[in-house]
C-alpha positions as a printed NumPy array, in Angstrom:
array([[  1.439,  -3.521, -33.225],
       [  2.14 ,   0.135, -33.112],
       [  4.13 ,   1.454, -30.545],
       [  3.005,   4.72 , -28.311],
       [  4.687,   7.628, -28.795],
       [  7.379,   9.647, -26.753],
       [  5.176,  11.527, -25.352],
       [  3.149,   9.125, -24.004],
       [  6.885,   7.992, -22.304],
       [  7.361,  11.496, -20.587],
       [  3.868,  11.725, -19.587],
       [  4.442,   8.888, -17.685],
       [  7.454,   9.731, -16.408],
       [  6.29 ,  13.373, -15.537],
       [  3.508,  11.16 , -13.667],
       [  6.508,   9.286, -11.525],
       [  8.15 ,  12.387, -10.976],
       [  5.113,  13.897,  -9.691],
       [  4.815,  11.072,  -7.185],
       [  1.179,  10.644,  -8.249],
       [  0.975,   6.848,  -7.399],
       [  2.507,   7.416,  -3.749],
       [  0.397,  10.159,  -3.399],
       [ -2.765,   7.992,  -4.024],
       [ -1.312,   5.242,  -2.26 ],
       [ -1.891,   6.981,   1.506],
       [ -4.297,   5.933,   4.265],
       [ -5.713,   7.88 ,   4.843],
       [ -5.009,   9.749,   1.628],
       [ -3.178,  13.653,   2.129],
       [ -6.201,  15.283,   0.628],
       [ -4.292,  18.972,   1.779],
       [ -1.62 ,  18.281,  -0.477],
       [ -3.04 ,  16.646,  -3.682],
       [ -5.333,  20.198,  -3.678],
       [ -2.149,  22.272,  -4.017],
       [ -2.706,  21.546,  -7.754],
       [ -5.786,  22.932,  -7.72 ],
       [ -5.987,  25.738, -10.471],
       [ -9.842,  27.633,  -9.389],
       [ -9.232,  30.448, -11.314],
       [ -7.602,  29.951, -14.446],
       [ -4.92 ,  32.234, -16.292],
       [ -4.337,  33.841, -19.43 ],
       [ -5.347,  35.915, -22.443],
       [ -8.527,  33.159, -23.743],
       [ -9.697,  32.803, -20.515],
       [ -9.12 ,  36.681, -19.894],
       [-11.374,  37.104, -23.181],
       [-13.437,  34.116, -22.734],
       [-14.552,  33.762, -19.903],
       [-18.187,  35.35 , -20.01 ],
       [-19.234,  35.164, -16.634],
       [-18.407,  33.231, -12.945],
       [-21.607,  32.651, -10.469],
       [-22.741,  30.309,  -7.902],
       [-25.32 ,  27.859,  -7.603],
       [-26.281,  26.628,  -4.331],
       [-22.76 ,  25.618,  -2.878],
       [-20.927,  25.259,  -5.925],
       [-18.587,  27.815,  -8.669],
       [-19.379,  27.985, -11.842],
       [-17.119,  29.267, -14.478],
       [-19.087,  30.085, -18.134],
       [-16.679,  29.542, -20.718],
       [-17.459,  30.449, -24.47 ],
       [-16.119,  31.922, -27.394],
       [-20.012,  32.268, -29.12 ],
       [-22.188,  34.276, -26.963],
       [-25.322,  33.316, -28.57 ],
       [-24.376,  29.732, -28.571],
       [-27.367,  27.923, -27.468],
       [-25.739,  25.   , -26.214],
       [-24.29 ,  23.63 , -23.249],
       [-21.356,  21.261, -22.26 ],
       [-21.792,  20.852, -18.102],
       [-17.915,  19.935, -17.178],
       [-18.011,  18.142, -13.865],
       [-14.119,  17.617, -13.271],
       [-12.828,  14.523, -11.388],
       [-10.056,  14.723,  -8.359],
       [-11.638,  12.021,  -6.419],
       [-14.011,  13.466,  -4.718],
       [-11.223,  15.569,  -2.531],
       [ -9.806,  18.046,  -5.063],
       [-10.33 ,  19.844,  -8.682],
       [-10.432,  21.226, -11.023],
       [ -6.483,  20.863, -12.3  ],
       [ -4.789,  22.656, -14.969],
       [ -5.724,  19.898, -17.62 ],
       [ -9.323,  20.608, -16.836],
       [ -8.737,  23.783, -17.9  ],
       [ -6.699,  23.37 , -20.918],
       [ -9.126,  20.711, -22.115],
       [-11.947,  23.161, -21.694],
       [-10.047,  25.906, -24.002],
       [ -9.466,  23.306, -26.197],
       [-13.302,  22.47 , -26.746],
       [-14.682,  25.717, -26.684],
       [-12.371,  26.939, -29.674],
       [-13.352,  23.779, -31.192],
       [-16.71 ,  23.893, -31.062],
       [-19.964,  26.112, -30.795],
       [-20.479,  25.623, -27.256],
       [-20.894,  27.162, -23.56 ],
       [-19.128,  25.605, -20.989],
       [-19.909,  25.441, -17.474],
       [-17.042,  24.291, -14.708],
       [-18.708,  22.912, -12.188],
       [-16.18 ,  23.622,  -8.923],
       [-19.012,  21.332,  -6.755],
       [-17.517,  21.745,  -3.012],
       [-15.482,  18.298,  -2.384],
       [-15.17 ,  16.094,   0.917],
       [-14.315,  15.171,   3.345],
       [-15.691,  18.398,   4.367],
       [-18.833,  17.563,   2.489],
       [-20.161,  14.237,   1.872],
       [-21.64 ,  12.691,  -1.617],
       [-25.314,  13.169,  -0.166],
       [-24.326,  17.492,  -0.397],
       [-22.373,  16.842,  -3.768],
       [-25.249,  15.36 ,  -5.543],
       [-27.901,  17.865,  -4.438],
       [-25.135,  20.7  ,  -5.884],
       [-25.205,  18.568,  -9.247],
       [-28.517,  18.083,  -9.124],
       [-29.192,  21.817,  -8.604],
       [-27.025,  22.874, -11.371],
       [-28.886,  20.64 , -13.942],
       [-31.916,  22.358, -12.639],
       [-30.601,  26.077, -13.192],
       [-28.842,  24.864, -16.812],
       [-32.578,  23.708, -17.782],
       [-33.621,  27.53 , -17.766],
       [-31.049,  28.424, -19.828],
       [-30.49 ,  25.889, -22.087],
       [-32.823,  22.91 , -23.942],
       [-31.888,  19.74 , -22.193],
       [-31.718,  18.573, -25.928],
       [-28.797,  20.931, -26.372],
       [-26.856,  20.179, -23.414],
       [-24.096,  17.625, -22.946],
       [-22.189,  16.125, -19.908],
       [-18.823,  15.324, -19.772],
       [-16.881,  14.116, -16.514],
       [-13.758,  12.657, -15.971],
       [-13.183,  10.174, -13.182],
       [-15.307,  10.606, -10.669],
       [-17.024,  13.435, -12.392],
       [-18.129,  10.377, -14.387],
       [-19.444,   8.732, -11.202],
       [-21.825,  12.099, -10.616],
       [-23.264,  12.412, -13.936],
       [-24.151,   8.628, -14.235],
       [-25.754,   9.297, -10.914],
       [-27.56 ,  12.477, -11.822],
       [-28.903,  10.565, -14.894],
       [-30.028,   7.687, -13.227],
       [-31.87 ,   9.856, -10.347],
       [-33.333,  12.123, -13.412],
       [-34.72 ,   8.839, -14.977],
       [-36.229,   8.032, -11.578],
       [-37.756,  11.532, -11.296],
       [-39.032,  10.897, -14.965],
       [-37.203,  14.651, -15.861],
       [-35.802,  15.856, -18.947],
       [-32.164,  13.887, -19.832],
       [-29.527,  15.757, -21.312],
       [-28.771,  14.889, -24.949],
       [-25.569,  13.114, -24.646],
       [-23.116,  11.994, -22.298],
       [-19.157,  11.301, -22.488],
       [-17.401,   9.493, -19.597],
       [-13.605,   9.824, -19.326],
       [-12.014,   7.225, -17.242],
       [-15.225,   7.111, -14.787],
       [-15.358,   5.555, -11.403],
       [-18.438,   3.276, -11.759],
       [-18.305,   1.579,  -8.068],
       [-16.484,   3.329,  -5.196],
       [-16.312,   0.026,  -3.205],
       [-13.711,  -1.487,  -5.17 ],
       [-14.67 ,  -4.436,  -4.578],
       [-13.942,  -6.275,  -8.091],
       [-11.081,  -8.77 ,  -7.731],
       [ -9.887,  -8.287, -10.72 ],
       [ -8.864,  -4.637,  -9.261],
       [ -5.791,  -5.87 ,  -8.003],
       [ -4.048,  -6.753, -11.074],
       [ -4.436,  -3.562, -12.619],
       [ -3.065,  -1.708,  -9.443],
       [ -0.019,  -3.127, -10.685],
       [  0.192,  -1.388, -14.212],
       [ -1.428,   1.656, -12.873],
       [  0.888,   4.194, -12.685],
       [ -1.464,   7.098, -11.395],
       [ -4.081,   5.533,  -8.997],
       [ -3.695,   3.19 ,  -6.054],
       [ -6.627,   1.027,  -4.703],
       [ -5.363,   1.843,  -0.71 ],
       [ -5.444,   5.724,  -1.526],
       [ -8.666,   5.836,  -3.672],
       [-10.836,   3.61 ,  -0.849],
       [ -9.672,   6.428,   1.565],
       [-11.116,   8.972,  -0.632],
       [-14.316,   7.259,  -0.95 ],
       [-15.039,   6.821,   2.645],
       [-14.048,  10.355,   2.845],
       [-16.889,  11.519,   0.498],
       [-19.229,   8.418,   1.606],
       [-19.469,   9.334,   5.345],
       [-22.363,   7.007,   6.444],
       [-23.899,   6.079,   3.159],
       [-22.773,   2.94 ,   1.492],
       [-19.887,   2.601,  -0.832],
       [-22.501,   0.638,  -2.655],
       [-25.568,   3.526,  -3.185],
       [-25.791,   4.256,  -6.828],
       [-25.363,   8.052,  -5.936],
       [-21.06 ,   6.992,  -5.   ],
       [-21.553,   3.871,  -7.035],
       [-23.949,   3.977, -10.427],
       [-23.436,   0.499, -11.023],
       [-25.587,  -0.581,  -8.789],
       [-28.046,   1.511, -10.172],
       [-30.455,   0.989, -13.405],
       [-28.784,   1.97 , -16.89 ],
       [-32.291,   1.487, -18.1  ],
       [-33.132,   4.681, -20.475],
       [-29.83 ,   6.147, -20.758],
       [-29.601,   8.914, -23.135],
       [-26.149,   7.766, -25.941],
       [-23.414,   7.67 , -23.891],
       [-19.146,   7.623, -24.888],
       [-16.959,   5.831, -23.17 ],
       [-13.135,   6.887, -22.548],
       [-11.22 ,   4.126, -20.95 ],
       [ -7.817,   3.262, -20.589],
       [ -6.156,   0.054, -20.074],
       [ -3.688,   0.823, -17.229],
       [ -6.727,   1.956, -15.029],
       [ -8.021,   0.564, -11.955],
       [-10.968,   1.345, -12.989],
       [-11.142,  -0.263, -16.11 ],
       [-12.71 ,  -4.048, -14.615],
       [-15.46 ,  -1.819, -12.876],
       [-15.943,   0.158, -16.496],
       [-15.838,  -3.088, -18.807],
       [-19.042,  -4.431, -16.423],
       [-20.844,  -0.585, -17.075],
       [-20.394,  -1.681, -20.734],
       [-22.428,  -4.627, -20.481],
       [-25.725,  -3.277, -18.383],
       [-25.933,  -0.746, -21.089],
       [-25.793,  -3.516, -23.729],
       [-28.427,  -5.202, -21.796],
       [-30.869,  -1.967, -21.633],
       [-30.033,  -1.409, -25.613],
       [-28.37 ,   2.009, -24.903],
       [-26.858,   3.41 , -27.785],
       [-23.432,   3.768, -26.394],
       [-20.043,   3.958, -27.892],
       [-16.508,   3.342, -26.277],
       [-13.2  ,   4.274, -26.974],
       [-10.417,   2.418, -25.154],
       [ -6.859,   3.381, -24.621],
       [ -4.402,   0.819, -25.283],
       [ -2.059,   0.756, -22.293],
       [ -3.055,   4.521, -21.4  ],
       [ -3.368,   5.696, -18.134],
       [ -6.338,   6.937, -16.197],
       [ -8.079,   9.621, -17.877],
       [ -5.319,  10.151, -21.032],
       [ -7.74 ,  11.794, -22.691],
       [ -7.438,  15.387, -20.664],
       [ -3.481,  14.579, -19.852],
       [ -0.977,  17.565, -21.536],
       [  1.532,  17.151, -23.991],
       [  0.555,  13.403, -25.068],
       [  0.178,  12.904, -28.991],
       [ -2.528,  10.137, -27.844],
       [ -4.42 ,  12.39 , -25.315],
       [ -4.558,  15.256, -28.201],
       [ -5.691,  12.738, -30.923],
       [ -8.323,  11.136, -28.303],
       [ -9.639,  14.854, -27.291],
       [-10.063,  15.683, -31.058],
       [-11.921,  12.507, -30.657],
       [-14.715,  14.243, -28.   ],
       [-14.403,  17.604, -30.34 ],
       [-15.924,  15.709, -33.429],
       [-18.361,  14.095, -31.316],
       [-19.953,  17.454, -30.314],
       [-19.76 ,  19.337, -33.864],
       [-22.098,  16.425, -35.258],
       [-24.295,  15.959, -31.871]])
C-alpha cells in the first residue's frame, strides 16, 4: 500500500493550525470569521492579464477568466464555503490552473451566501446565470464544476433544468459535494472522527442558516432527494476522510440506477475537497485529473 506524501502531512497540519475543524465545530457556526478568508478579487500578473471582464447577474459577481478570447466554451465555477462564505484563495489558484490548461472561459460565480440570503435566493442566482451563459455559450460546450456545496447547487440546477425539460450542460464534475444538508445518515458520525476539516455540529448550523424555512430535505439544499433520472455524465471527486462521503457513496448508486454515465474518483484517506487544496502532490495530480477531463470533453 503506498503511503501519501509529505505534503499531504503539512496540508493537514496547515489544516490544524488553521483551526479549521474548531472553526466548523461552532453552534451556531462564526460565519464573520470563516469569511475573513475570503479572496473576491484576486491578485497578480495572470489574473491582471487574464481576467477579461467582471459583471453581475441578478445578485451575484461574476469574474470571466480566460487566456483564449475566442474560446467558445464555458466552465461555470460555483465555489463551495458552505453556503456562508467563498470563494478562497484555492478557488482561485485552481481556476488559473485550468484556464492555462485548457481552452476554456471561466466564470466565478460569487452567488450572495446566507444567512443573509436563504437557498430559495441562491438558486434563482444559479439558475439565472445558467440562463445568461446559454446566450453566450452552447449548453453543449459548457461544463459545471463545484466543490462542496457548490456541488449541492449544480446537482440542484440540473435536476430543476430536467424538470423544466431545458437544455443540460454537457458535463458535470463534483468535488467533495454535499448531497443532503440534513445529515441525517448514521454512518456520519464515524467519519466526523477522521475528518480533520468539517464538523457535523458546525456544518448543520450552516445549513439552517441557508435553509431558513425550507426543509433540510428539498432537493434544492439536498439533491438526493431529488431524481438523478437524465443526468448529463457526471465526475465524482470524493475523499475518504469526508463527512460527506456516506451521503456521496448513496449519490453513486441512484445514478447507477438511472444508467448515468458517471465516473468517480476517490481519495484514499484525503480530506474534503483535496482536489482544489495547495501545495499537496495528491491535490495537483487529482486536478491534472479534471484538466484531462476537459481537453477530451
Amino acid at each position: 500500500m503506498l503511503k501519501q506524501s509529505f505534503t499531504y502531512y503539512l496540508t493537514l497540519a496547515v489544516i490544524k493550525l488553521k483551526g479549521l475543524k474548531q472553526k466548523f465545530s461552532q453552534d451556531p457556526i462564526d460565519y464573520k470569521a470563516i469569511r475573513k478568508e475570503d479572496v473576491h478579487h484576486p491578485r497578480g500578473r495572470f489574473f491582471r492579464n487574464n481576467i477579461t471582464r467582471e459583471f453581475q447577474i441578478f445578485e451575484s459577481s461574476i469574474t470571466e477568466v480566460s487566456t483564449n478570447t475566442e474560446s467558445n466554451k464555458l466552465i461555470m465555477f460555483i465555489h463551495g464555503g458552505a453556503f456562508i462564505s467563498g470563494p478562497g484563495q484555492h478557488h482561485w489558484d485552481t481556476i488559473r490552473t485550468i484556464a492555462q490548461e485548457t481552452e476554456y472561459t471561466i466564470w466565478m460565480c460569487n452567488y450572495p451566501k446566507a444567512p443573509e440570503h436563504k437557498i430559495s435566493e441562491i438558486s434563482t442566482n444559479i439558475d439565472t446565470i445558467y440562463q445568461e451563459a446559454q446566450k453566450h455559450f452552447s449548453p453543449k460546450k459548457i461544463v459545471c464544476i463545484g466543490d462542496s456545496v457548490g456541488g449541492t447547487l449544480i446537482a440542484a440546477l440540473t435536476q430543476r433544468l430536467i424538470a423544466g425539460n431545458k437544455a443540460l450542460p454537457k458535463q458535470l464534475i463534483l468535488v467533495s459535494p454535499v448531497m443532503d444538508a440534513s445529515l441525517s445518515n448514521e454512518d456520519i458520525a464515524a467519519y466526523d472522527k477522521v475528518d480533520p476539516m468539517l464538523s457535523i455540529k458546525g456544518i448543520s448550523s450552516a445549513k439552517r442558516m441557508c435553509a431558513g424555512e425550507t426543509s433540510l430535505k428539498n432537493p434544492m439544499i439536498s439533491p438526493i432527494y431529488g431524481s438523478f433520472k437524465s443526468f448529463p455524465e457526471t465526475i465524482l471527486f470524493l475523499s475518504e476522510n469526508d463527512i460527506m462521503y456516506p451521503d456521496q457513496m448513496l449519490t453513486i448508486n441512484l445514478l447507477k440506477k438511472e444508467n448515468v454515465h458517471h465516473k468517480v474518483i476517490i481519495g484514499k484517506s484525503m480530506p474534503h475537497i483535496w482536489p482544489f487544496l495547495p501545495v499537496m502532490k495528491e491535490a495537483k495530480i487529482a486536478l491534472r485529473q479534471i484538466i484531462k477531463l476537459l481537453n477530451v470533453s
